[in-house]
Tab-separated table of C-alpha atoms in Angstrom:
chain	number	residue	atom	x	y	z
A	40	GLY	CA	167.124	124.044	70.493
A	41	ILE	CA	166.414	121.166	72.189
A	42	GLN	CA	163.260	119.177	71.975
A	43	VAL	CA	161.012	117.906	74.805
A	44	GLU	CA	158.005	115.884	73.805
A	45	GLN	CA	155.402	114.273	75.871
A	46	SER	CA	153.301	111.561	75.210
A	47	PRO	CA	150.637	110.221	75.259
A	48	PRO	CA	149.504	113.154	73.916
A	49	ASP	CA	145.395	112.275	74.983
A	50	LEU	CA	144.448	109.931	77.630
A	51	ILE	CA	140.921	109.332	78.376
A	52	LEU	CA	140.535	107.078	81.720
A	53	GLN	CA	138.069	106.160	84.503
A	54	GLU	CA	138.084	106.987	87.752
A	55	GLY	CA	140.219	104.975	90.106
A	56	ALA	CA	142.435	104.316	86.937
A	57	ASN	CA	146.288	104.022	87.082
A	58	SER	CA	148.462	105.723	84.472
A	59	THR	CA	151.501	107.315	83.930
A	60	LEU	CA	152.631	110.316	81.750
A	61	ARG	CA	156.319	110.492	80.164
A	62	CYS	CA	158.954	113.486	78.908
A	63	ASN	CA	161.791	112.707	76.584
A	64	PHE	CA	164.179	115.265	76.323
A	65	SER	CA	166.888	115.758	73.762
A	66	ASP	CA	169.844	117.635	75.424
A	67	SER	CA	170.469	117.503	79.114
A	68	VAL	CA	168.565	120.366	81.597
A	69	ASN	CA	169.516	121.990	84.841
A	70	ASN	CA	165.747	121.646	85.878
A	71	LEU	CA	162.671	119.598	85.219
A	72	GLN	CA	159.540	120.774	86.440
A	73	TRP	CA	156.023	119.010	86.057
A	74	PHE	CA	152.675	121.188	85.775
A	75	HIS	CA	149.482	120.545	85.975
A	76	GLN	CA	146.552	123.032	83.272
A	77	ASN	CA	143.417	123.065	85.111
A	78	PRO	CA	140.278	123.413	82.933
A	79	TRP	CA	140.330	127.287	84.662
A	80	GLY	CA	143.785	127.546	82.676
A	81	GLN	CA	145.536	127.358	86.069
A	82	LEU	CA	149.843	126.172	85.532
A	83	ILE	CA	149.829	124.772	88.981
A	84	ASN	CA	152.945	123.246	90.168
A	85	LEU	CA	153.394	119.240	90.740
A	86	PHE	CA	157.410	118.676	91.042
A	87	TYR	CA	160.385	120.385	90.880
A	88	ILE	CA	162.535	116.888	89.811
A	89	PRO	CA	165.886	117.776	88.098
A	90	SER	CA	166.942	114.224	88.710
A	91	GLY	CA	165.646	111.142	90.912
A	92	THR	CA	162.542	110.711	93.012
A	93	LYS	CA	159.544	112.446	94.476
A	94	GLN	CA	156.459	111.501	95.670
A	95	ASN	CA	153.082	114.004	96.812
A	96	GLY	CA	150.174	111.907	97.439
A	97	ARG	CA	148.888	110.026	94.235
A	98	LEU	CA	151.212	111.698	92.276
A	99	SER	CA	154.825	110.692	92.357
A	100	ALA	CA	157.444	111.805	89.267
A	101	THR	CA	160.808	109.984	88.228
A	102	THR	CA	163.544	111.929	86.054
A	103	VAL	CA	166.796	109.878	84.683
A	104	ALA	CA	168.700	112.825	83.858
A	105	THR	CA	171.894	110.643	81.851
A	106	GLU	CA	169.182	109.235	80.123
A	107	ARG	CA	167.058	111.860	79.410
A	108	TYR	CA	163.668	111.492	80.625
A	109	SER	CA	160.640	111.857	83.185
A	110	LEU	CA	157.748	109.916	83.817
A	111	LEU	CA	154.640	111.434	86.179
A	112	TYR	CA	152.383	108.363	87.657
A	113	ILE	CA	148.883	109.627	88.390
A	114	SER	CA	147.216	106.657	90.583
A	115	SER	CA	143.844	106.431	91.716
A	116	SER	CA	143.006	108.805	89.070
A	117	GLN	CA	139.915	111.122	90.349
A	118	THR	CA	137.903	113.416	87.752
A	119	THR	CA	140.080	116.982	89.261
A	120	ASP	CA	143.069	115.737	87.715
A	121	SER	CA	140.968	116.210	84.043
A	122	GLY	CA	143.333	119.233	82.219
A	123	VAL	CA	146.580	119.109	80.706
A	124	TYR	CA	149.962	117.647	82.588
A	125	PHE	CA	153.071	119.504	81.515
A	126	CYS	CA	157.028	118.849	81.189
A	127	ALA	CA	159.028	121.186	81.165
A	128	VAL	CA	162.648	122.039	80.982
A	129	ASP	CA	165.482	124.435	81.195
A	130	PRO	CA	168.735	123.395	79.624
A	131	ASP	CA	172.327	123.512	80.434
A	132	ASN	CA	173.979	127.274	80.773
A	133	THR	CA	170.230	128.978	79.973
A	134	ASP	CA	167.649	129.927	82.520
A	135	LYS	CA	164.252	129.741	80.051
A	136	LEU	CA	162.315	127.049	80.753
A	137	ILE	CA	160.958	125.473	77.519
A	138	PHE	CA	157.715	123.312	77.496
A	139	GLY	CA	156.404	120.181	76.202
A	140	THR	CA	153.485	119.817	74.467
A	141	GLY	CA	151.374	118.752	76.921
A	142	THR	CA	149.434	115.619	77.544
A	143	ARG	CA	145.247	115.835	77.193
A	144	LEU	CA	144.038	113.764	80.320
A	145	GLN	CA	140.719	113.147	80.767
A	146	VAL	CA	139.042	111.327	83.639
A	147	PHE	CA	135.305	110.219	83.734
A	148	PRO	CA	133.353	109.251	87.147
B	69	ASP	CA	152.276	134.027	100.894
B	70	ALA	CA	150.781	134.806	97.888
B	71	GLY	CA	151.120	133.611	94.766
B	72	VAL	CA	152.485	135.411	91.774
B	73	ILE	CA	149.947	138.340	90.775
B	74	GLN	CA	148.663	139.295	88.269
B	75	SER	CA	146.104	142.266	86.472
B	76	PRO	CA	144.181	141.865	84.550
B	77	ARG	CA	142.755	138.405	84.422
B	78	HIS	CA	141.002	139.499	81.629
B	79	GLU	CA	141.327	142.446	78.702
B	80	VAL	CA	139.733	142.755	75.792
B	81	THR	CA	140.194	145.930	73.574
B	82	GLU	CA	140.437	146.693	69.772
B	83	MET	CA	142.879	146.153	67.259
B	84	GLY	CA	145.244	149.642	67.609
B	85	GLN	CA	144.813	150.212	70.969
B	86	GLU	CA	147.760	150.076	73.691
B	87	VAL	CA	147.513	147.316	76.645
B	88	THR	CA	148.993	146.857	79.477
B	89	LEU	CA	149.455	143.630	81.687
B	90	ARG	CA	151.006	143.608	84.942
B	91	CYS	CA	152.392	141.051	87.444
B	92	LYS	CA	153.842	141.417	90.631
B	93	PRO	CA	156.130	138.099	91.700
B	94	ILE	CA	156.254	136.534	94.632
B	95	SER	CA	157.613	138.158	97.456
B	96	GLY	CA	161.578	137.682	97.680
B	97	HIS	CA	161.930	135.780	94.442
B	98	ASN	CA	164.605	137.868	92.060
B	99	SER	CA	163.985	136.349	88.915
B	100	LEU	CA	160.714	136.921	86.583
B	101	PHE	CA	159.614	135.855	83.292
B	102	TRP	CA	156.444	136.448	80.987
B	103	TYR	CA	155.369	133.501	78.793
B	104	ARG	CA	152.520	133.263	76.261
B	105	GLN	CA	150.433	130.755	75.753
B	106	THR	CA	148.553	129.949	72.255
B	107	MET	CA	147.096	127.362	71.114
B	108	MET	CA	149.296	127.048	67.840
B	109	ARG	CA	152.697	127.753	69.726
B	110	GLY	CA	151.962	126.548	72.792
B	111	LEU	CA	153.847	127.911	76.046
B	112	GLU	CA	157.437	130.389	74.926
B	113	LEU	CA	158.757	132.724	76.655
B	114	LEU	CA	158.652	135.767	75.872
B	115	ILE	CA	161.604	137.444	78.227
B	116	TYR	CA	162.623	137.019	81.726
B	117	PHE	CA	164.382	139.591	84.426
B	118	ASN	CA	167.392	139.003	86.885
B	119	ASN	CA	167.165	141.600	89.909
B	120	ASN	CA	165.510	143.841	87.907
B	121	VAL	CA	167.635	144.083	84.260
B	122	PRO	CA	166.114	142.134	81.616
B	123	ILE	CA	168.435	139.263	80.622
B	124	ASP	CA	166.976	138.150	77.973
B	125	ASP	CA	164.301	139.447	75.421
B	126	SER	CA	164.741	137.193	71.680
B	127	GLY	CA	160.915	135.298	72.220
B	128	MET	CA	159.941	139.067	72.584
B	129	PRO	CA	158.031	139.521	68.916
B	130	GLU	CA	158.177	142.360	67.961
B	131	ASP	CA	158.946	145.949	68.588
B	132	ARG	CA	155.120	146.229	69.838
B	133	PHE	CA	156.218	144.647	72.693
B	134	SER	CA	157.671	145.975	75.716
B	135	ALA	CA	158.391	145.273	79.098
B	136	LYS	CA	159.919	146.507	82.263
B	137	MET	CA	160.437	145.844	85.510
B	138	PRO	CA	161.349	149.023	87.664
B	139	ASN	CA	161.353	147.043	91.067
B	140	ALA	CA	161.681	143.929	92.515
B	141	SER	CA	157.947	143.970	92.984
B	142	PHE	CA	156.443	145.229	90.345
B	143	SER	CA	156.280	144.361	85.924
B	144	THR	CA	154.779	145.366	82.693
B	145	LEU	CA	154.514	144.046	79.738
B	146	LYS	CA	152.915	146.646	76.930
B	147	ILE	CA	151.849	146.331	73.420
B	148	GLN	CA	151.414	149.043	71.709
B	149	PRO	CA	149.876	148.758	68.553
B	150	SER	CA	147.628	145.780	69.668
B	151	GLU	CA	146.856	143.514	67.125
B	152	PRO	CA	144.245	140.830	66.933
B	153	ARG	CA	147.262	137.819	66.295
B	154	ASP	CA	148.119	139.398	70.236
B	155	SER	CA	145.152	137.399	71.465
B	156	ALA	CA	146.873	134.919	73.711
B	157	VAL	CA	146.824	133.766	77.524
B	158	TYR	CA	150.147	136.155	79.196
B	159	PHE	CA	151.655	134.287	82.025
B	160	CYS	CA	153.797	135.920	84.436
B	161	ALA	CA	156.206	133.696	86.510
B	162	SER	CA	159.108	134.068	89.209
B	163	ARG	CA	161.110	131.771	90.738
B	164	PRO	CA	163.425	132.450	93.893
B	165	GLY	CA	167.165	131.929	93.050
B	166	LEU	CA	170.025	131.219	94.953
B	167	PRO	CA	170.556	130.569	97.694
B	168	SER	CA	167.027	128.621	97.553
B	169	ARG	CA	167.272	124.927	96.894
B	170	SER	CA	164.935	124.716	94.852
B	171	PHE	CA	166.110	128.252	93.291
B	172	ARG	CA	165.195	127.280	89.709
B	173	GLU	CA	161.700	126.034	89.844
B	174	GLN	CA	159.724	128.416	88.540
B	175	PHE	CA	155.576	130.050	90.182
B	176	PHE	CA	152.967	131.377	87.891
B	177	GLY	CA	150.392	133.713	88.268
B	178	PRO	CA	146.585	133.466	87.012
B	179	GLY	CA	147.331	134.941	84.155
B	180	THR	CA	145.901	138.042	81.694
B	181	ARG	CA	143.527	136.635	78.971
B	182	LEU	CA	143.932	138.964	76.013
B	183	THR	CA	141.494	139.330	73.360
B	184	VAL	CA	142.048	142.107	70.907
B	185	LEU	CA	139.394	142.470	67.783
């Protein structure tokens, strides 16, 4: 089956710093989503981005489907950005979201 | 609009008891998914429905698990009998389907944290 790898596994930042999270996947996909799981466990949709670039405030994402990777950029990080960031892909011809192992982000004041 | 609704939010039960988790998808969505999250296995799909019909239950761990979707606005995941290794957070998700532009985008409920003693 498809492999979804995220890096780095852990990231510690001071408030105000920028960061880039990466998601690599081993096969072609119909869909790619980025989620933020906050400290209360809720999975919050960040981006639905099977290809191209999107921006939402301090966050932006780029997916290069032909090269099988996606990047999530967080600028001017805040303590509320802390949590785990998941990339999830929907491989071609399936309807299943396969989740990566996540990047745990801690932002300190 | 209300998001995906799950109940209960927390459930503590004893081994051998029946557990029923409930989910109300977003109105108008035609696909519903049940996931489980554990430290060891991460987030994994258990089963999903399209238009109330189960499509793929290959992720259901064993016969003790069953899921139903009697109508477009309600689904249940049942564990009978429950075991301590079933302790996890269970998420329900839904997606709009065609002709929505982002028809594959899944939206998750808040989850049910299940503890089996």
